[in-house]
Coordinates of N, CA and C in Angstrom, one line a residue:
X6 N 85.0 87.4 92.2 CA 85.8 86.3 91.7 C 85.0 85.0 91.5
X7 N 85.2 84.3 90.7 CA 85.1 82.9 90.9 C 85.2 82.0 91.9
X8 N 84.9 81.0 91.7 CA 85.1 80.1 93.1 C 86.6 79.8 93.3
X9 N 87.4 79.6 92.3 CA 88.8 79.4 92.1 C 89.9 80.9 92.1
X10 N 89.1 81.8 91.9 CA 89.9 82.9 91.3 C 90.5 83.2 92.5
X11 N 91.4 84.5 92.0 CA 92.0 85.4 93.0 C 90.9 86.6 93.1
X12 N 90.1 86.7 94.4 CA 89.7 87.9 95.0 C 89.8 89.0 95.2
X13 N 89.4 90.2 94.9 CA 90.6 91.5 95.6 C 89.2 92.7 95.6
X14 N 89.8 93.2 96.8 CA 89.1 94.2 97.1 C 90.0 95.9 97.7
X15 N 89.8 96.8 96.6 CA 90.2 98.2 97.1 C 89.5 99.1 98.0
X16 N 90.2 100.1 98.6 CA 89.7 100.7 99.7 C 90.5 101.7 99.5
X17 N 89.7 102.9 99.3 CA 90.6 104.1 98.3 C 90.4 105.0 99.7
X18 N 91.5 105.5 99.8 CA 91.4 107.1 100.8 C 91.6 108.1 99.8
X19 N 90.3 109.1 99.5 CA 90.9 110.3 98.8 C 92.0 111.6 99.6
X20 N 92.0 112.2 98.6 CA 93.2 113.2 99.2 C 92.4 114.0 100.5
X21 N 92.9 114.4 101.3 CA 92.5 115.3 102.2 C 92.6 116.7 101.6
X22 N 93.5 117.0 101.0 CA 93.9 118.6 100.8 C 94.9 118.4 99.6
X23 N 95.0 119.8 98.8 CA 95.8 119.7 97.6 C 97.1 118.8 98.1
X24 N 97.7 118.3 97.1 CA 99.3 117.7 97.5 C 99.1 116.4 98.0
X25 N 97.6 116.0 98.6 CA 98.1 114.7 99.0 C 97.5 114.1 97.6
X26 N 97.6 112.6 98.1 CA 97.6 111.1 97.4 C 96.4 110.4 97.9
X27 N 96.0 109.7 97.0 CA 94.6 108.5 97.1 C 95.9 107.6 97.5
X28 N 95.1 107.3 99.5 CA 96.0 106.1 99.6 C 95.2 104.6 99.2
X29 N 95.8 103.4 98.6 CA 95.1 102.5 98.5 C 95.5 101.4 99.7
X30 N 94.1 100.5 100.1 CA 94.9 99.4 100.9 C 94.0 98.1 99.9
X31 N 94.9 97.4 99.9 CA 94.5 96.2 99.2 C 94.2 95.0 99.9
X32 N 93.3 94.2 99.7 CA 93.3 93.0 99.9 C 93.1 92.3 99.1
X33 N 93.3 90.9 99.1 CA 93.7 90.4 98.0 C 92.7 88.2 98.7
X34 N 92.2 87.5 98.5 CA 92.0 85.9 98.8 C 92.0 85.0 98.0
X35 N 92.9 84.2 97.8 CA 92.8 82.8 97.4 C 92.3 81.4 97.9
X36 N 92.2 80.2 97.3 CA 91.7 79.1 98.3 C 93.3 78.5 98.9
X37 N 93.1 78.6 100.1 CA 94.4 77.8 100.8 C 94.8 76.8 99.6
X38 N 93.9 75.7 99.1 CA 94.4 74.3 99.1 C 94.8 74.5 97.2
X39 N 94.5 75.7 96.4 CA 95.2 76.2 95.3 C 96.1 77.0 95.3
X40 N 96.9 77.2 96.4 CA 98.2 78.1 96.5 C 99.1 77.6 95.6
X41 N 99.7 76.1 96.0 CA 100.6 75.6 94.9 C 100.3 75.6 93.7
X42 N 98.9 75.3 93.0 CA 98.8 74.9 91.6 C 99.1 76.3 91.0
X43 N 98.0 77.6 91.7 CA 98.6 79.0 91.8 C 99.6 79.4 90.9
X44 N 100.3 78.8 91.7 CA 101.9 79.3 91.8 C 102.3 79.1 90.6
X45 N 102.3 77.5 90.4 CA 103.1 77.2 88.6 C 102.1 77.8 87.7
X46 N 100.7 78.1 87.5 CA 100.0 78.3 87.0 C 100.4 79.5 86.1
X47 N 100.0 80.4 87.4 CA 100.2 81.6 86.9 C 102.0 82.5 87.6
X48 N 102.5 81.6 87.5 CA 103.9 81.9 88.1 C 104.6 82.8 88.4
X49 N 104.0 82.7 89.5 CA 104.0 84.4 91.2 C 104.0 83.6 92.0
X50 N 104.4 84.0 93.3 CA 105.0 83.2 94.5 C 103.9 83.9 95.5
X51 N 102.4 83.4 95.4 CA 101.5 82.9 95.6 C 101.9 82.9 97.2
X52 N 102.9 81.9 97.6 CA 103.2 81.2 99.2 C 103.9 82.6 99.4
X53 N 104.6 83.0 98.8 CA 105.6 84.2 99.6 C 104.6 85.2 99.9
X54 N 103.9 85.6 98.9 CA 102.5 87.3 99.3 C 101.9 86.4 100.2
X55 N 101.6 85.0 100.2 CA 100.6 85.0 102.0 C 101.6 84.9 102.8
X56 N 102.6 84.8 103.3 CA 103.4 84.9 104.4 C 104.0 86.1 104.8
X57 N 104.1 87.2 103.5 CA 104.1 88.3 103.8 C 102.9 89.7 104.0
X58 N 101.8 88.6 103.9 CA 100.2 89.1 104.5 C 99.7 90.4 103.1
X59 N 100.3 89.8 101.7 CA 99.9 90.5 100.6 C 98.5 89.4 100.0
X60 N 98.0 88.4 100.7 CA 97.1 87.3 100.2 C 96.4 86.8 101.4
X61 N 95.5 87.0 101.6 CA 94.8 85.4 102.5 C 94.4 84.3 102.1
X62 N 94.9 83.3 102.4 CA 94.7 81.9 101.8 C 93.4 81.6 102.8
X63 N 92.1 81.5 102.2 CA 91.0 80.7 102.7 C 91.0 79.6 102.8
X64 N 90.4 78.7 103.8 CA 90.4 77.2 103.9 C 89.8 76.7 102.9
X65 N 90.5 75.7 102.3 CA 89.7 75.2 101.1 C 89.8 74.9 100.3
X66 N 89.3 74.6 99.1 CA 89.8 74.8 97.5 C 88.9 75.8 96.9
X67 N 87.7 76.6 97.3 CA 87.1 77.1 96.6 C 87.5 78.7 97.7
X68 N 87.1 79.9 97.1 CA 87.2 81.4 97.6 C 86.3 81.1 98.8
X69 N 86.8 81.8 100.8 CA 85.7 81.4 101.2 C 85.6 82.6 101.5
X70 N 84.2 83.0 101.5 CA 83.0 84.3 101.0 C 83.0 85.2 102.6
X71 N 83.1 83.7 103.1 CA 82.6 84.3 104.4 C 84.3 84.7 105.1
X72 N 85.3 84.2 104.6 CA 86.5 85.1 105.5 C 86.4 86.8 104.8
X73 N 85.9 87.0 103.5 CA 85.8 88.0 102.8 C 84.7 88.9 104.0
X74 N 83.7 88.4 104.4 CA 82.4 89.3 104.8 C 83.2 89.7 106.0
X75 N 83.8 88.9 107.0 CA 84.7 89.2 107.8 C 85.5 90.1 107.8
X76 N 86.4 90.3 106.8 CA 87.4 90.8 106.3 C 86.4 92.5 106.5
X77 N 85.6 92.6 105.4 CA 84.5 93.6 105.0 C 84.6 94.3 106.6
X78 N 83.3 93.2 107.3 CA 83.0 94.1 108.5 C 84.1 94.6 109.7
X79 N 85.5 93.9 109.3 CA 86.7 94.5 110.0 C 87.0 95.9 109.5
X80 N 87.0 96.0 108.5 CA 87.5 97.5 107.5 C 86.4 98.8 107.8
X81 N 85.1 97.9 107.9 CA 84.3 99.0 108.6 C 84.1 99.3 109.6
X82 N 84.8 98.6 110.7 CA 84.8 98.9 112.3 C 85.8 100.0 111.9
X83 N 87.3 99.4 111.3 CA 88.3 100.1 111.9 C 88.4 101.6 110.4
X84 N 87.5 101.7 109.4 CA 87.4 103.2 109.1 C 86.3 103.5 108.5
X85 N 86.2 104.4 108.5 CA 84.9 105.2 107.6 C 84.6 104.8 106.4
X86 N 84.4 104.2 105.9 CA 83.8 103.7 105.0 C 82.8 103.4 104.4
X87 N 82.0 104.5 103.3 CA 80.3 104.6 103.6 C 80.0 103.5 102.1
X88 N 80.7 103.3 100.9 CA 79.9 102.3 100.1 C 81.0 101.8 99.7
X89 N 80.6 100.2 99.2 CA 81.5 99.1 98.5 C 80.8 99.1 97.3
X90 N 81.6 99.8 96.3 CA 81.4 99.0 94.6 C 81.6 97.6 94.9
X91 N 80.2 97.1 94.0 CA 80.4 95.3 93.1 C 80.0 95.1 92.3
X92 N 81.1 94.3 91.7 CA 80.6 93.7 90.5 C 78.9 93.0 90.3
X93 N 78.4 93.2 89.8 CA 76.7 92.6 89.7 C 77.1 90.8 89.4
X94 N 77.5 90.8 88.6 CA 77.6 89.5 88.1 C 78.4 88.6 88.8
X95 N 77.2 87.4 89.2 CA 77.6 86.4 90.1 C 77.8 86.6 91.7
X96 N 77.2 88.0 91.8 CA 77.5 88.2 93.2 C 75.9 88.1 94.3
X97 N 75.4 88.0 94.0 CA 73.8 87.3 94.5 C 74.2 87.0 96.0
X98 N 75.2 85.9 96.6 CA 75.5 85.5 97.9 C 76.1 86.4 98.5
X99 N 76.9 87.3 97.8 CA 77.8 88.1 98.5 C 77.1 89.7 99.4
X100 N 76.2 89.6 98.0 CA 75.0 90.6 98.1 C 74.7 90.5 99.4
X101 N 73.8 89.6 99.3 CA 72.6 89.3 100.3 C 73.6 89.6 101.8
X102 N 74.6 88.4 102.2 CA 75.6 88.5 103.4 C 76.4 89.9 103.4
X103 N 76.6 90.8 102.6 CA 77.2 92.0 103.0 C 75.8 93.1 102.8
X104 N 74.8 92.7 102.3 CA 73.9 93.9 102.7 C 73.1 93.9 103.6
X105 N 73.2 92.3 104.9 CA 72.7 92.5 106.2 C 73.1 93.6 107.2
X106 N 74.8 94.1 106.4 CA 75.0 94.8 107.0 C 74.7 95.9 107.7
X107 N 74.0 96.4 106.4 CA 73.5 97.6 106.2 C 72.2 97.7 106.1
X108 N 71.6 97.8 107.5 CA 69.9 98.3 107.1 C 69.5 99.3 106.2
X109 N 70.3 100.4 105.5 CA 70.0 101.3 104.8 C 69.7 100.9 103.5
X110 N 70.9 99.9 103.5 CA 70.4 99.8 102.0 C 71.4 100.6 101.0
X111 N 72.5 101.5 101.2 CA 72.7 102.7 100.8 C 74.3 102.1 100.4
X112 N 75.0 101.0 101.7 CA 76.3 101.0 101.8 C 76.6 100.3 100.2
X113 N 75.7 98.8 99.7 CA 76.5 98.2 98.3 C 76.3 99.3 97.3
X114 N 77.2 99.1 96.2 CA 76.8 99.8 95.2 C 77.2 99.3 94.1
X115 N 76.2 99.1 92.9 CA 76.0 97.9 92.2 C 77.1 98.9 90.9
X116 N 77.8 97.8 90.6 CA 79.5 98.8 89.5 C 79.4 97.9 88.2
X117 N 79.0 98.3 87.2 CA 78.9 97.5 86.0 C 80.5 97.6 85.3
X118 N 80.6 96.2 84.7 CA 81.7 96.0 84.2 C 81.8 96.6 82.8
X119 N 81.0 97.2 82.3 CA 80.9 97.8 80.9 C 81.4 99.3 80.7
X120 N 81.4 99.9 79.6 CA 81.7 101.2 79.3 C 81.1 102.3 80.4
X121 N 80.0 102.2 80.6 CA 79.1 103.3 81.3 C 79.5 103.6 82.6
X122 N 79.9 102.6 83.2 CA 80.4 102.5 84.9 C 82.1 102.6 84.6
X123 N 83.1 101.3 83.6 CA 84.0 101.5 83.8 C 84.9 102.6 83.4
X124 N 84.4 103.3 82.0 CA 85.6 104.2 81.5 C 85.6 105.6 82.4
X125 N 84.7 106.0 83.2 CA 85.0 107.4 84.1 C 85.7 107.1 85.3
X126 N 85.9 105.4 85.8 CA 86.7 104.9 87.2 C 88.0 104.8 86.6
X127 N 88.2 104.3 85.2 CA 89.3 104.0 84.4 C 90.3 105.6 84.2
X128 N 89.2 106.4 83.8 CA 89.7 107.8 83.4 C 90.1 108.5 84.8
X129 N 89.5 108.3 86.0 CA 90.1 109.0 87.0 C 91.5 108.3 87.6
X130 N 91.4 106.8 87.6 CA 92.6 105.8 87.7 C 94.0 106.4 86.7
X131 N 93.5 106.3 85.3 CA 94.7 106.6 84.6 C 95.5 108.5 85.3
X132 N 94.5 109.3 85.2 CA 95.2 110.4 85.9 C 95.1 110.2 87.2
X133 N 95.0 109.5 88.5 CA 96.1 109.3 89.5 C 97.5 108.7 88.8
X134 N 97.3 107.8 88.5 CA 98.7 107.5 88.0 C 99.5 108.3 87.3
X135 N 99.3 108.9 86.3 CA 100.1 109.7 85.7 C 100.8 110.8 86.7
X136 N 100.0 111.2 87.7 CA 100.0 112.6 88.2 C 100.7 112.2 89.3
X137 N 101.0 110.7 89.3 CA 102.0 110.3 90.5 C 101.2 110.5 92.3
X138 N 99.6 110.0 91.7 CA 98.6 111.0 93.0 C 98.2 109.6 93.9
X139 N 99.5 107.9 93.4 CA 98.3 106.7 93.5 C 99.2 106.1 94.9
X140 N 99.2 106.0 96.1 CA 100.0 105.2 97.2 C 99.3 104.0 97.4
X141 N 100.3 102.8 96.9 CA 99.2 101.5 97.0 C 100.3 100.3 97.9
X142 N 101.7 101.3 98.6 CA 102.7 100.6 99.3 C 103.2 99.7 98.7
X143 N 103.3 99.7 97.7 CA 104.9 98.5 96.8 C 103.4 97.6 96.8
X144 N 102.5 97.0 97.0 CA 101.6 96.0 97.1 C 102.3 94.6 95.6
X145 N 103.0 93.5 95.9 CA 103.4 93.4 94.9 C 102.4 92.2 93.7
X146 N 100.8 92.3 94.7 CA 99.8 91.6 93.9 C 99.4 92.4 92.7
X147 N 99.4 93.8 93.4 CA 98.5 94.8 92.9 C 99.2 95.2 91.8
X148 N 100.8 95.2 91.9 CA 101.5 95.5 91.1 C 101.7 94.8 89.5
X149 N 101.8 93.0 90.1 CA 101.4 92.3 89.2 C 100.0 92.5 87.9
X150 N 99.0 92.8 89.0 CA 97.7 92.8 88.1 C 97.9 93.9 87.2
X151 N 98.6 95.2 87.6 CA 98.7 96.0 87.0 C 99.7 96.0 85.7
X152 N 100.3 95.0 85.6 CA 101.7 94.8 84.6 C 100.5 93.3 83.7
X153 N 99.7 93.3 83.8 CA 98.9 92.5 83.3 C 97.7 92.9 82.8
X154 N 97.4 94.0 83.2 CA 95.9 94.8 82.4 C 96.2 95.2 81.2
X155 N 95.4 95.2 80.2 CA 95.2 95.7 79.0 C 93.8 96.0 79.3
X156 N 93.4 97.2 78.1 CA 92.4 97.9 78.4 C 91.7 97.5 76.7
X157 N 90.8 98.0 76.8 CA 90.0 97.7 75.8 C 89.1 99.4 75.5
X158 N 89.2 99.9 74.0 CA 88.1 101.4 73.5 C 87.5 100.8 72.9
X159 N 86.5 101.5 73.2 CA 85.5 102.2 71.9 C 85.5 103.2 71.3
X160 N 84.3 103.7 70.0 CA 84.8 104.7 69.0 C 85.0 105.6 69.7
X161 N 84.4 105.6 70.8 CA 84.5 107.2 71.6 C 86.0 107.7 72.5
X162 N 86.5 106.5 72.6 CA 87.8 106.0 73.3 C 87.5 106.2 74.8
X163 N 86.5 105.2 75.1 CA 85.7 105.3 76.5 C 87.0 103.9 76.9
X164 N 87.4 103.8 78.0 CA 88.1 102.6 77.9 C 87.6 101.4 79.7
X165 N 87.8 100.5 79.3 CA 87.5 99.4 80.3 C 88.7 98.1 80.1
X166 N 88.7 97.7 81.3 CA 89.8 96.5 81.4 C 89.0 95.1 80.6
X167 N 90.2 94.5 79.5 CA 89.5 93.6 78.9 C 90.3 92.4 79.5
X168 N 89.4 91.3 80.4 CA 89.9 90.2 80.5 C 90.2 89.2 79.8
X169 N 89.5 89.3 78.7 CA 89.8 88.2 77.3 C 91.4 88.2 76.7
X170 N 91.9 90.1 76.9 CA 93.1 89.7 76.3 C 94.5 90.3 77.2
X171 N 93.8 90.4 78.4 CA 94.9 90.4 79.3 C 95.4 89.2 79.4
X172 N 97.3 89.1 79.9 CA 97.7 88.0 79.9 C 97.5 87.8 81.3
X173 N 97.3 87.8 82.3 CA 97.1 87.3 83.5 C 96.1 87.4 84.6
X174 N 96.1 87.1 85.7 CA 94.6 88.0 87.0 C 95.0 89.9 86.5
X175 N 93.8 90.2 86.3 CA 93.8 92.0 86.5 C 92.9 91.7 87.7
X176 N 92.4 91.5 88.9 CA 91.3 91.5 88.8 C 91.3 93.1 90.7
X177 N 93.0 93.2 91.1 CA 93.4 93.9 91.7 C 93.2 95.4 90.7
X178 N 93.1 95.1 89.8 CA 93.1 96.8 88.8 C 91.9 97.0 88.5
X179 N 90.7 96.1 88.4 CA 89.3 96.4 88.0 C 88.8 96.4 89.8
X180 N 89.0 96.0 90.9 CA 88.7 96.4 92.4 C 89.1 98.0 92.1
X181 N 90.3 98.5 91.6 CA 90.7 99.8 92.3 C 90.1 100.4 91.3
X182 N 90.0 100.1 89.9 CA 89.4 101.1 89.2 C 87.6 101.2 89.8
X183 N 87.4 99.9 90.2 CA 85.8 100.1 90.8 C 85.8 101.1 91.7
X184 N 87.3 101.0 92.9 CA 87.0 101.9 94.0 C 86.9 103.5 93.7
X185 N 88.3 103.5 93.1 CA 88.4 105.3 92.2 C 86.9 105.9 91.6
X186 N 86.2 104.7 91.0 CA 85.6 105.1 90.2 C 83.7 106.2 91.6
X187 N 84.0 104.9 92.6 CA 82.9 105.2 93.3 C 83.3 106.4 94.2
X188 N 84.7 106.2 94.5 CA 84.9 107.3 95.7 C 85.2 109.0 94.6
X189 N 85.1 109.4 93.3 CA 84.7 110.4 92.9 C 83.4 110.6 92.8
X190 N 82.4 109.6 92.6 CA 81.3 109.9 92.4 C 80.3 110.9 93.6

């Protein structure tokens, strides 16, 4: 995200055995001190999803990076978790602070926002959903982003989320389509 945006990060469990479901857990951060403008802005109740622990409001007015790396190295204590897709662009600080993590080297994994990376995370995303294969617990951020994505083809009908003409944040549906996309690979 941006320094102002809404943050979000997915964390896919694939199925264990036929029958089950990719469970998703979402997180989602905004700046504490843009909750209210938020709100009218993009008109979602912003204050309600952080009081019901669907948002963490960072101190501040800008995204703070560092409750996110926190956030990160809590998810990896408490599960298995061997790589985090990211976005390349504009992530340089985030880089560096979540790849101390990992002496290997192995855990970031760099997820382009273009045809090549997104339409096989897109194509495995659209068949969970269809196939009824997607548990993301009512999440009602995730849900939003998702009633706000438009996708964008090419002649090939390769498809990726276009933020130019979505009407609102997708940015919970390009996390999960990142995660889907890494945890088949």
């Amino acid at each position: 995200s941006t320094n102002t945006d809404l943050a979000a990060l997915a964390l896919v469990f694939p199925p264990l055995k036929d029958g089950d479901v990719f469970e998703v857990l979402m997180r989602f951060w905004v700046p504490e001190d843009a909750i209210a403008e938020r709100s009218k802005k993009d008109r979602v109740p912003y204050t309600q999803w952080e009081k019901e622990g669907h948002i963490v409001a960072t101190p501040g007015n800008v995204v703070d990076i560092a409750w996110i790396i926190e956030d990160i190295k809590r998810f990896r204590s408490d599960f298995d978790f061997r790589e985090l897709a990211f976005d390349r662009w504009g992530s340089t600080k985030i880089q560096g602070d979540i790849g101390n993590l990992d002496p290997t080297g192995k855990f970031l994994v760099a997820f382009g926002q273009g045809y090549g990376s997104m339409a096989p995370a897109m194509k495995d995303l659209e068949r969970s959903i269809l196939k009824h294969q997607l548990a993301h617990g009512g999440n009602p951020v995730l849900t939003w982003c998702a009633d706000n994505l438009v996708v964008t083809q090419d002649a090939a009908g390769n498809m990726k989320p276009d933020k130019d003409k979505s009407t609102e944040r997708i940015d919970g549906m390009v996390a999960l389509a990142m995660a889907m996309g890494a945890s088949q690979a």
